[in-house]
mmCIF file of C-alpha atoms in Angstrom:
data_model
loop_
_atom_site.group_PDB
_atom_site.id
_atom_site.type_symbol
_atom_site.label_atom_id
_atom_site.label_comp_id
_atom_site.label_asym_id
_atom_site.label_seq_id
_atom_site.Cartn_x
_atom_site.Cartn_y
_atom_site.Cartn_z
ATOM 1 C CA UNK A 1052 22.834 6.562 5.056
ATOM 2 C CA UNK A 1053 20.780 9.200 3.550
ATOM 3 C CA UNK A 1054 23.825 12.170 3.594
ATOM 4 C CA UNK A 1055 25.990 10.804 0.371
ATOM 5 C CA UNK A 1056 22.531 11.239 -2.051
ATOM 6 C CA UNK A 1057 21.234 14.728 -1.059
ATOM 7 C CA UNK A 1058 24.578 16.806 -2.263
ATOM 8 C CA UNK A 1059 24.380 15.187 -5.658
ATOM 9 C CA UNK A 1060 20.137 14.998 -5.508
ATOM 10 C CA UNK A 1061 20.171 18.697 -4.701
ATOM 11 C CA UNK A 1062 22.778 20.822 -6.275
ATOM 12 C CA UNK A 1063 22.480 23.774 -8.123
ATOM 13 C CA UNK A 1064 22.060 23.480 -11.464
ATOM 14 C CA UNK A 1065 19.801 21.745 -14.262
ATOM 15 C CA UNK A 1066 19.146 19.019 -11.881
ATOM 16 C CA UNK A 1067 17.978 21.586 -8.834
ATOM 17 C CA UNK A 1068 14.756 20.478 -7.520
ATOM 18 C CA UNK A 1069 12.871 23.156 -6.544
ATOM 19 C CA UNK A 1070 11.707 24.547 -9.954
ATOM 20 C CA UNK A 1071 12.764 28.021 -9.438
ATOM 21 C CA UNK A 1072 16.724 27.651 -10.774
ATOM 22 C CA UNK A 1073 17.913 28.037 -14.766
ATOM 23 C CA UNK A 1074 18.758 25.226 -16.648
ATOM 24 C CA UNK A 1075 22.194 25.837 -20.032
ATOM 25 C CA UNK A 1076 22.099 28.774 -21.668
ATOM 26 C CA UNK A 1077 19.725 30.335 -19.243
ATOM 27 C CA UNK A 1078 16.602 28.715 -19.985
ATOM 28 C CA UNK A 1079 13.582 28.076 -17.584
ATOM 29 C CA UNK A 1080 13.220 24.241 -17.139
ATOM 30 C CA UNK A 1081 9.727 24.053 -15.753
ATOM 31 C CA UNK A 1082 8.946 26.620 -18.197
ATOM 32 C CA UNK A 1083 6.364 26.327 -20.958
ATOM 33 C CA UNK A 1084 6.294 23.927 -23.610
ATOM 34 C CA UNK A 1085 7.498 19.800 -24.027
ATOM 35 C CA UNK A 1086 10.639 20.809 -22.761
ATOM 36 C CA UNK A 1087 9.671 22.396 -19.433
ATOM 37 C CA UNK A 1088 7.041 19.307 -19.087
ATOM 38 C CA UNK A 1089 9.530 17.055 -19.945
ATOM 39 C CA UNK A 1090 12.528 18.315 -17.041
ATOM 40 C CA UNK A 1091 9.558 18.935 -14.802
ATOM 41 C CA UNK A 1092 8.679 15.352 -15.700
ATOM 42 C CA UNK A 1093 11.981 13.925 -15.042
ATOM 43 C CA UNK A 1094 12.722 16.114 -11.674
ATOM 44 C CA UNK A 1095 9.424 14.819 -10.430
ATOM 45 C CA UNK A 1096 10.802 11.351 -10.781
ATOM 46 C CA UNK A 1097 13.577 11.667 -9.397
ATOM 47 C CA UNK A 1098 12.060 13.290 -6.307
ATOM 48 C CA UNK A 1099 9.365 11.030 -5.585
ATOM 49 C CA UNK A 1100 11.899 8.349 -5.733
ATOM 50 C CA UNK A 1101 13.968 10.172 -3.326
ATOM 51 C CA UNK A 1102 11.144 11.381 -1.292
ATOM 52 C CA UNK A 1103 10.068 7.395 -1.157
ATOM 53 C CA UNK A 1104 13.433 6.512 -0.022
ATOM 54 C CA UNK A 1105 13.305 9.153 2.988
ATOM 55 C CA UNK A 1106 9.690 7.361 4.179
ATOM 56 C CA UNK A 1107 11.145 3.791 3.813
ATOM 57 C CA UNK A 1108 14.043 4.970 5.921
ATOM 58 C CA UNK A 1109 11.961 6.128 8.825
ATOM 59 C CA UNK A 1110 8.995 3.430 9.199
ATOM 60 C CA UNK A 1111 7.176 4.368 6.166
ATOM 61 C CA UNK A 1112 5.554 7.574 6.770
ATOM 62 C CA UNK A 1113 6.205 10.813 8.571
ATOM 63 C CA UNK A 1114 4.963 14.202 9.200
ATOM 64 C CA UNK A 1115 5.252 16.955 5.865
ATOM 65 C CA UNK A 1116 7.273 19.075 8.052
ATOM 66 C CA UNK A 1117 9.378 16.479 9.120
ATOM 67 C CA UNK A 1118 10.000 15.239 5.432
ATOM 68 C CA UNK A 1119 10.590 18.672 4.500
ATOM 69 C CA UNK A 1120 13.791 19.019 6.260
ATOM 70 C CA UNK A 1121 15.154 16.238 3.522
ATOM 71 C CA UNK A 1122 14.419 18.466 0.732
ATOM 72 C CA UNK A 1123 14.745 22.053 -0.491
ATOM 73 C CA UNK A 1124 11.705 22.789 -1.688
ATOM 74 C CA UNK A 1125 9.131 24.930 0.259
ATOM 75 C CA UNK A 1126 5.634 23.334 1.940
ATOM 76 C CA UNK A 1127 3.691 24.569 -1.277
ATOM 77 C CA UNK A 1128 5.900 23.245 -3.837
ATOM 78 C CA UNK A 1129 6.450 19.991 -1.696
ATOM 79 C CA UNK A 1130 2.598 19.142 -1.329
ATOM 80 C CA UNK A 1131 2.397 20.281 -4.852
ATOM 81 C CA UNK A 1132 4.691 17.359 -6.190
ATOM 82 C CA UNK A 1133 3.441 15.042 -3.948
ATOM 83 C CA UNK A 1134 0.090 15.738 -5.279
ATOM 84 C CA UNK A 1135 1.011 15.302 -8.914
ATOM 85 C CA UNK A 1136 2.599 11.573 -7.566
ATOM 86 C CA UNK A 1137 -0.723 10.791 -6.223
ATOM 87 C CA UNK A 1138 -1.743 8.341 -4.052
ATOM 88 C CA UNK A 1139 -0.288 5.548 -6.200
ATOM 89 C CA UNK A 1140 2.843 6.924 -4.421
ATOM 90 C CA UNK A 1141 2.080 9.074 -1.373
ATOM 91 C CA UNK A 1142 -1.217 9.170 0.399
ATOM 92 C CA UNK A 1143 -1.322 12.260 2.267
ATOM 93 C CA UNK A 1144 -3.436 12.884 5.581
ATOM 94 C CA UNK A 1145 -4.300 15.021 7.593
ATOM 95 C CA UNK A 1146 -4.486 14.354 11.410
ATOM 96 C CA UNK A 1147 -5.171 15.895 14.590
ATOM 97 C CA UNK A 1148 -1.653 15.408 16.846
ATOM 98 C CA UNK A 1149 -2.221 13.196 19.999
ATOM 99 C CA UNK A 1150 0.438 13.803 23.110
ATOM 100 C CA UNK A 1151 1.482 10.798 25.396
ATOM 101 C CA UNK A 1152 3.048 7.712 23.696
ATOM 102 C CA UNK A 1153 2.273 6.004 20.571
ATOM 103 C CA UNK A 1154 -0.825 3.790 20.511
ATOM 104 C CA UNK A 1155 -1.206 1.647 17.513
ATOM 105 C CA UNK A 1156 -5.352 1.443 17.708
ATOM 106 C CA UNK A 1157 -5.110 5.385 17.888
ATOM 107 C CA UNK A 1158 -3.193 5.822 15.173
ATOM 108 C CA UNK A 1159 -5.171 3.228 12.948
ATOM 109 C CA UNK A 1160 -8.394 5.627 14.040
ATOM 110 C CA UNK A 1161 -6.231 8.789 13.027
ATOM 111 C CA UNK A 1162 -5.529 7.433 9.548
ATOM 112 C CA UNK A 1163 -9.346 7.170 8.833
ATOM 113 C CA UNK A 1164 -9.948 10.180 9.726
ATOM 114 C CA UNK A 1165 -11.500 9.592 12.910
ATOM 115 C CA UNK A 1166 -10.001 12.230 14.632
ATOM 116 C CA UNK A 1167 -9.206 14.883 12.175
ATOM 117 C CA UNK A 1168 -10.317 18.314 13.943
ATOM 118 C CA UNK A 1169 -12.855 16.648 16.033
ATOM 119 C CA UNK A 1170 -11.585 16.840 19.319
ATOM 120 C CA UNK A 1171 -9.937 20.774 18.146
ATOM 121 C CA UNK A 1172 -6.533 20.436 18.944
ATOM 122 C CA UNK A 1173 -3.880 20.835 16.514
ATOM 123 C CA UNK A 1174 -3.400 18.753 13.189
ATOM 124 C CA UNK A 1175 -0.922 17.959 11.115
ATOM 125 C CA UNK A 1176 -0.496 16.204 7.412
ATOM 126 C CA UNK A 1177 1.052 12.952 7.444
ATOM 127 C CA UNK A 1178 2.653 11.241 4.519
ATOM 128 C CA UNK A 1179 2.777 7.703 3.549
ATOM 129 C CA UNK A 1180 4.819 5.875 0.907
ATOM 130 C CA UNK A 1181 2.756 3.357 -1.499
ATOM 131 C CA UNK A 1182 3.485 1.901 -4.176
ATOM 132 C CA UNK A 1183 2.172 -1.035 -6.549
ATOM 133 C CA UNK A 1184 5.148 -3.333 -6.120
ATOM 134 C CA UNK A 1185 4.886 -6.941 -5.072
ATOM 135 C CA UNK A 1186 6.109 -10.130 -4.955
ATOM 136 C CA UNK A 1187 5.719 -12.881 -7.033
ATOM 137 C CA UNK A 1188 3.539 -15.152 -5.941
ATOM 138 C CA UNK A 1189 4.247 -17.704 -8.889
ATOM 139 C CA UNK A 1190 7.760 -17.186 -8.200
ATOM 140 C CA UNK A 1191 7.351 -18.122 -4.237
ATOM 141 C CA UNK A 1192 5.898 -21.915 -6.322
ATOM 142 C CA UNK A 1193 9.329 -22.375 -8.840
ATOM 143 C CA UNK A 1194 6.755 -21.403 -11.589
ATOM 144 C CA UNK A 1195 7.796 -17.961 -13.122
ATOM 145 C CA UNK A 1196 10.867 -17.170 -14.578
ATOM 146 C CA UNK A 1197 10.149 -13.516 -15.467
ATOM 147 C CA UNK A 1198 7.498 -11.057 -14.829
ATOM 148 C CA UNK A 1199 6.392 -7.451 -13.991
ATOM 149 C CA UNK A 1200 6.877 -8.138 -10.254
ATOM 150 C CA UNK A 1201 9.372 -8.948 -7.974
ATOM 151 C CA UNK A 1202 11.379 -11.799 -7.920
ATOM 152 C CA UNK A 1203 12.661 -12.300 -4.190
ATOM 153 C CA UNK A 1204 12.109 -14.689 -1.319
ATOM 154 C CA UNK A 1205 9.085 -13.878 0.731
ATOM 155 C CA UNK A 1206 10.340 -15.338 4.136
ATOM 156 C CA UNK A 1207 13.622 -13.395 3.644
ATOM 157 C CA UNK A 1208 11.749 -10.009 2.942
ATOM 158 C CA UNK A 1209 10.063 -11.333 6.369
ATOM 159 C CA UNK A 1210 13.346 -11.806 7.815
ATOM 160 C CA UNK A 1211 12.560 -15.501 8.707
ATOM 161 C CA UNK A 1212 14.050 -17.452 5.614
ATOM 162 C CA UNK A 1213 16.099 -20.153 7.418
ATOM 163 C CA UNK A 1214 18.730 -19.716 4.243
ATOM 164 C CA UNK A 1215 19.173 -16.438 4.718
ATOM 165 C CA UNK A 1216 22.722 -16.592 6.034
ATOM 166 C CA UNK A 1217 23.486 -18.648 3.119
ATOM 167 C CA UNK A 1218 22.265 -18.039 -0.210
ATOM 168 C CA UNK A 1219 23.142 -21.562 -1.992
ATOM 169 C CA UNK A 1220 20.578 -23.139 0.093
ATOM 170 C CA UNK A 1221 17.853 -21.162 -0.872
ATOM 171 C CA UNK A 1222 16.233 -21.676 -4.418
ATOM 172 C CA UNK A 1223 14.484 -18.237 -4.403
ATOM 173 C CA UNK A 1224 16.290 -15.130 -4.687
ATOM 174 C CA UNK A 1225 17.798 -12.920 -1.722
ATOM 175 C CA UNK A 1226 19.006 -10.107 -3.944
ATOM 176 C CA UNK A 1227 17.554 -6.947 -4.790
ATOM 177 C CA UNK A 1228 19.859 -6.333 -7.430
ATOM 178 C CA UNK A 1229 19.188 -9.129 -9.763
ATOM 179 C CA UNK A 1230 18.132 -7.888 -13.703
ATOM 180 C CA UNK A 1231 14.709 -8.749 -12.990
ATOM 181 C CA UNK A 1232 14.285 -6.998 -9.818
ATOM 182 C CA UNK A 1233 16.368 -3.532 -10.738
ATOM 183 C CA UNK A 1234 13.828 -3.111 -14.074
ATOM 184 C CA UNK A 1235 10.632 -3.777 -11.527
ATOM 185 C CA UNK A 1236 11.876 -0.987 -9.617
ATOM 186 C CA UNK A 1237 12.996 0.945 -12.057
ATOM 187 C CA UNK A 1238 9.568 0.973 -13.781
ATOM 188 C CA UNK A 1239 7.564 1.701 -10.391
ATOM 189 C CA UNK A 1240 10.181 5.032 -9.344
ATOM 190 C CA UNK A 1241 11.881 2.924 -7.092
ATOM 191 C CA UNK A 1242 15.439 3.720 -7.662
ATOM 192 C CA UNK A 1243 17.939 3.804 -4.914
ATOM 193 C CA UNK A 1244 15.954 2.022 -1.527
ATOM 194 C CA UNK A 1245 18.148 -0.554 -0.078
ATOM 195 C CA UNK A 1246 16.891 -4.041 1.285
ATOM 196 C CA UNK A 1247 15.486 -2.121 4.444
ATOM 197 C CA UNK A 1248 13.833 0.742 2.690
ATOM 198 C CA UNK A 1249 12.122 -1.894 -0.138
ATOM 199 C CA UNK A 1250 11.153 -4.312 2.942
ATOM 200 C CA UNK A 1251 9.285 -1.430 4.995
ATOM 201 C CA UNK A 1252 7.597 -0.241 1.745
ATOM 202 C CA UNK A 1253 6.364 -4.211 0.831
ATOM 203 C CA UNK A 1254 5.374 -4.784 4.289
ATOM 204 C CA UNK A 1255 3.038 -1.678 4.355
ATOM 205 C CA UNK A 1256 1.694 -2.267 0.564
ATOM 206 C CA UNK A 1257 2.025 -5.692 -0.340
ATOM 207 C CA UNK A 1258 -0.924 -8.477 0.675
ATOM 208 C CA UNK A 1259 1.598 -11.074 0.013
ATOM 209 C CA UNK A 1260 3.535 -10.069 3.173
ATOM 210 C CA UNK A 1261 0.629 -9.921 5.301
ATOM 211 C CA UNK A 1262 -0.008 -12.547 8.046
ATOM 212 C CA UNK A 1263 -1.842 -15.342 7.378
ATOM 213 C CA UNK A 1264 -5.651 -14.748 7.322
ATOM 214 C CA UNK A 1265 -7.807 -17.868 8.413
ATOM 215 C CA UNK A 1266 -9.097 -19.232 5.504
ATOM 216 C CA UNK A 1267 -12.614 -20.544 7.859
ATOM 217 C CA UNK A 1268 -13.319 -17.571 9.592
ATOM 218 C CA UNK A 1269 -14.285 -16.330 6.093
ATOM 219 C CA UNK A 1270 -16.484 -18.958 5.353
ATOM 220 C CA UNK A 1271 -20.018 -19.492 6.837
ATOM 221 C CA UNK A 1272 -22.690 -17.544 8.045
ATOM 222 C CA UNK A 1273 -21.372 -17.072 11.432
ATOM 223 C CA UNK A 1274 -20.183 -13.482 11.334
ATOM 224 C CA UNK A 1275 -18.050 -13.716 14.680
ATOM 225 C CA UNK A 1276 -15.978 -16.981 13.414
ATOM 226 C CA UNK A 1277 -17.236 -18.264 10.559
ATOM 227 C CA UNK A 1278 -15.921 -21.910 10.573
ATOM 228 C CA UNK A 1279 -13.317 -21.587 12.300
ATOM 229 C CA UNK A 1280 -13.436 -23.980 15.488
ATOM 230 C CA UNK A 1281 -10.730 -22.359 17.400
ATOM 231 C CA UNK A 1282 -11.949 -19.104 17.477
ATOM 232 C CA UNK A 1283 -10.094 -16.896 20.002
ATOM 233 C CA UNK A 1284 -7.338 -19.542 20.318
ATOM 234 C CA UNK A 1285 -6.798 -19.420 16.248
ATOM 235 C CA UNK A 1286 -3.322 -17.981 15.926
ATOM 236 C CA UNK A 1287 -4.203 -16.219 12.604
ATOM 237 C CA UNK A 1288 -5.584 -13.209 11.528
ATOM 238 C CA UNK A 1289 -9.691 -13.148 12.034
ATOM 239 C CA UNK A 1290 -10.237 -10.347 8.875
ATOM 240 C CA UNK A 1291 -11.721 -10.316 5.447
ATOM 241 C CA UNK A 1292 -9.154 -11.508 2.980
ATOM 242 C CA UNK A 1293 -10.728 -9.485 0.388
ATOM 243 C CA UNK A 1294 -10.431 -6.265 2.174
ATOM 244 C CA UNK A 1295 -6.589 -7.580 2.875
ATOM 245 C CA UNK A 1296 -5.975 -8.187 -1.192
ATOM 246 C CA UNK A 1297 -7.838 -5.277 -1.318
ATOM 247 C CA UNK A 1298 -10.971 -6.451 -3.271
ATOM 248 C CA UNK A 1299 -13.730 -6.204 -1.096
ATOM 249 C CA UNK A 1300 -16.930 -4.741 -2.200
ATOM 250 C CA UNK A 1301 -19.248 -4.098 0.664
ATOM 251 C CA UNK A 1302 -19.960 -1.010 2.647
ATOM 252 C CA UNK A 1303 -20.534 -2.607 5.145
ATOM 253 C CA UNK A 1304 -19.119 -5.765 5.300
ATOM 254 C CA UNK A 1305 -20.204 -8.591 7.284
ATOM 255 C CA UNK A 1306 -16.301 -9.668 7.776
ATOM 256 C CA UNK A 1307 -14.052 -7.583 10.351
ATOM 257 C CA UNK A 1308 -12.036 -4.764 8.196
ATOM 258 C CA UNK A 1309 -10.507 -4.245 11.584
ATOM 259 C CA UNK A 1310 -6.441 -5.408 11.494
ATOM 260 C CA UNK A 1311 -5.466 -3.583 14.385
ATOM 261 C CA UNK A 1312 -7.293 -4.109 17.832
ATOM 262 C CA UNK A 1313 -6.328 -6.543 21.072
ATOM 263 C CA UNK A 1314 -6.545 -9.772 19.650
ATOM 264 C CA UNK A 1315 -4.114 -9.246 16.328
ATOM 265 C CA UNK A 1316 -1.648 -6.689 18.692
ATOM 266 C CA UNK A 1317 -1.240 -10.239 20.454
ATOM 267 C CA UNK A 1318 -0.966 -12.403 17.385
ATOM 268 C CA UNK A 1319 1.944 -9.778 16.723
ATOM 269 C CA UNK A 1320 3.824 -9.676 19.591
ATOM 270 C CA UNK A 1321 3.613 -13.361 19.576
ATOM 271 C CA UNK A 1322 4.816 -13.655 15.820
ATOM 272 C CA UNK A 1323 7.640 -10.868 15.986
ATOM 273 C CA UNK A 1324 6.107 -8.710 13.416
ATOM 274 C CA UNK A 1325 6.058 -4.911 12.686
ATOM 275 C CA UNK A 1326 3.090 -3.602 14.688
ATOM 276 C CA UNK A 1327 3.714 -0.218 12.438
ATOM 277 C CA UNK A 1328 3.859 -1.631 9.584
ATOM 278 C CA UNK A 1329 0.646 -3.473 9.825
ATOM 279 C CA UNK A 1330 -0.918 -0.159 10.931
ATOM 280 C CA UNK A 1331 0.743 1.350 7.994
ATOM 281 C CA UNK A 1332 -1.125 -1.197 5.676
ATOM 282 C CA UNK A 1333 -4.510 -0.881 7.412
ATOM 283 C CA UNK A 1334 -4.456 2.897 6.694
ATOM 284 C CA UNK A 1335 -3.778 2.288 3.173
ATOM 285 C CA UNK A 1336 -6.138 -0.257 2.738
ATOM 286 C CA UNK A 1337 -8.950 1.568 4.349
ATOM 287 C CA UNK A 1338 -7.925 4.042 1.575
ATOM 288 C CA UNK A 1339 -8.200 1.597 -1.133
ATOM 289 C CA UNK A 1340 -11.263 0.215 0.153
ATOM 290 C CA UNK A 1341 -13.031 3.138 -0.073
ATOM 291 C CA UNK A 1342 -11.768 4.213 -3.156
ATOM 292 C CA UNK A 1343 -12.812 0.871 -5.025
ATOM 293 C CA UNK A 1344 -16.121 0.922 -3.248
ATOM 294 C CA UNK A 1345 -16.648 4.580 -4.789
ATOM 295 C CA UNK A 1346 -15.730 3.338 -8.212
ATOM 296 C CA UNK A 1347 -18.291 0.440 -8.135
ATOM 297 C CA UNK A 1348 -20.964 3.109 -6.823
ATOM 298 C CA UNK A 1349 -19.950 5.335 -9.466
ATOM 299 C CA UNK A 1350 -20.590 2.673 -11.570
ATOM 300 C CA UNK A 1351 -23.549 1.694 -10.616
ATOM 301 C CA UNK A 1352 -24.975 4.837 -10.543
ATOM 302 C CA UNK A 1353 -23.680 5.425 -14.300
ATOM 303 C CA UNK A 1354 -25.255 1.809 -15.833
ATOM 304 C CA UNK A 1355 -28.597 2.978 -14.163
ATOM 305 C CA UNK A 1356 -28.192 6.429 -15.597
ATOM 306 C CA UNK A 1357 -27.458 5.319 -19.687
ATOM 307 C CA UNK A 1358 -30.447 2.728 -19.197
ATOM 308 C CA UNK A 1359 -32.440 3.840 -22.428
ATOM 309 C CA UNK A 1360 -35.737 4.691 -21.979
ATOM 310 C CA UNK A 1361 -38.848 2.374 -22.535
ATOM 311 C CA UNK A 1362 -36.995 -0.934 -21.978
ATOM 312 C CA UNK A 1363 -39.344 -3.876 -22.322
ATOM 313 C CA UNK A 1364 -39.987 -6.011 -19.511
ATOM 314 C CA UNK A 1365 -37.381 -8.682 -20.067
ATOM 315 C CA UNK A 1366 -34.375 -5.705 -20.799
ATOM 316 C CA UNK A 1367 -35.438 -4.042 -17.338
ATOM 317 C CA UNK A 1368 -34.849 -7.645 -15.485
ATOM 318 C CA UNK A 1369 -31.381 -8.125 -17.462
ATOM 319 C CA UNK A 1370 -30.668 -5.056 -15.371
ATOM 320 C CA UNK A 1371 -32.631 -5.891 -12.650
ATOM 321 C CA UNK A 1372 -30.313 -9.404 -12.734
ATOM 322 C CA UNK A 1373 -27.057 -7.490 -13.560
ATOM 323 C CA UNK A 1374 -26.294 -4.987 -10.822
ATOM 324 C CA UNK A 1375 -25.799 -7.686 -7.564
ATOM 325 C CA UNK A 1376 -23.416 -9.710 -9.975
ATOM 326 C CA UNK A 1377 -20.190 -8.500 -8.421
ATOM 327 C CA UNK A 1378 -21.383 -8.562 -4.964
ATOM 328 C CA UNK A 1379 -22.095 -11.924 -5.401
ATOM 329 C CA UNK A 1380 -19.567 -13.228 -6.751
ATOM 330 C CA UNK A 1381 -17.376 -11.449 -4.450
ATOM 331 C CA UNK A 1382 -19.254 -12.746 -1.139
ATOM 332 C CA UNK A 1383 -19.326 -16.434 -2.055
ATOM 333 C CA UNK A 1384 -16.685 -18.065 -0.556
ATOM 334 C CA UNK A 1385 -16.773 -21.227 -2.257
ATOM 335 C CA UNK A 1386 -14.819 -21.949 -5.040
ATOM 336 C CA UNK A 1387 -17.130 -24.212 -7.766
ATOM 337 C CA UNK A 1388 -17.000 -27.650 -7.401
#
């Protein structure tokens, strides 16, 4: 599948990828100056694109030496364009390898860095695809006709649209291809994935593909199961929907952050999803948890900082008043009447 693009990807010539060829009339392409930025711009792109491609084509992630033998570039200059990506595109770990089979919990404690050189064996760096794509949720309703996101059918990107065998029966689109859908992916780098490759990087990125997360357990004061009356017979997913859409603000929080453990490896098996790809998507949103809860400390820490000196009583309250705001708001989960 992968054999037809890395002949023309690769080749030698002005569009060689690994920033040591000559470009016409003998000039260095990721040499100084807006030219040199510019090719080393464009062979980036075309790269991480690639290099996305390769993930989505074996479960969304994989080890750097593994994705290496896709690519002719050496580990330095490899790492080094994955790091220019960033995370928005590849979040790169590093983990300590486990032998015996493949345990999902394991893995979920590997990607937080759980186990990272504490038990001294041997580690490795993994590397995982994201991206800021996502489905329409307007679109799922019949109420957008064109948008910055993607326009397909979320139960066929689940592979459980009834319609999917025949396309006239289903109002929302199956195709990938569609004008809207091609300049999405386009913008985001995402040139080239097929169905498969897009579906594997949505599942592991995109909260609109997630299971459904009981709306009662994240209501109440009852941090176990919240409203919900079923408890350990609900069949949906016991978590903090705001750590799923990945908007939660507390460190700690009071609702489980915890997608993978016995209970939801059930709910799974039960629903025929992709244990993987839910592990995938816990990893990343542990990332983006902590990386939004850093911002708002950062934040904090900056207002408290620029306070002028000398404030009069009722200016020190104001700021007193204004720090909890977003944790407030956030926590509530009632909507005003």
């Amino acid at each position: 599948m992968l054999q037809g693009l890395r002949p023309c990807l690769l080749r030698p010539g002005p569009l060689q990828l690994a920033g040591s060829g000559r470009g016409r009339g003998g000039e260095e392409p990721g040499g100084p100056g807006l030219a040199g930025t510019r090719w080393r711009a464009m062979a980036d792109l075309t790269l991480c694109a690639f290099l996305t491609k390769v993930l989505c084509a074996h479960g969304g992630r994989m080890f750097l030496q593994d994705l290496r033998g896709h690519v002719e570039l050496s580990e330095a200059k490899l790492r080094a364009v994955l790091r220019r990506a960033g995370p928005e595109r590849f979040l790169l770990q590093e983990v300590e390898l486990r032998d015996g089979p493949w345990d999902a919990e394991a893995e979920v404690a590997a990607g937080e860095g759980a186990g990272a050189g504490s038990g001294g064996g041997a580690t490795a760096c993994r590397v995982m695809a994201v991206s800021s794509a996502r489905l329409c949720a307007r679109y799922q309703r019949g109420e957008c006709q064109g948008c910055d996101q993607l326009h397909l059918c979320r139960r066929h990107m689940l592979g459980k649209c009834p319609h999917r065998d025949c396309w006239s029966t289903c109002s929302l689109s199956h195709d990938i291809h569609t004008p809207i859908n091609v300049q999405v992916l386009k913008s985001r780098g995402l040139f080239g994935l097929n169905e498969g490759q897009l579906r594997i990087l949505l599942l592991q990125n995109d909260p609109c593909l997630f299971p459904e997360v009981c709306q009662m357990y994240n209501k109440g004061v009852d941090v176990l199961y919240g409203y919900c009356s079923l408890k350990d017979r609900c069949n949906k997913f016991h978590v903090c929907k705001s750590f799923v859409r990945g908007e939660c603000p507390f460190q700690p929080c009071k609702r489980s952050h915890q997608l993978i453990h016995a209970a939801t490896l059930k709910l799974l098996e039960d629903q025929e999803l992709s244990v993987s790809s839910v592990v995938n998507f816990q990893i990343i949103s542990v990332y983006r948890h902590k990386k939004l809860h850093k911002m708002l400390e950062e934040k904090d820490h900056s207002a408290s900082t620029e306070q002028p000196q000398g404030l009069g009583k009722q200016g020190a309250l104001g700021a007193v008043e204004a720090r909890p705001f977003l944790p407030a708001r956030a926590q509530s989960p009632r909507k005003p009447q």
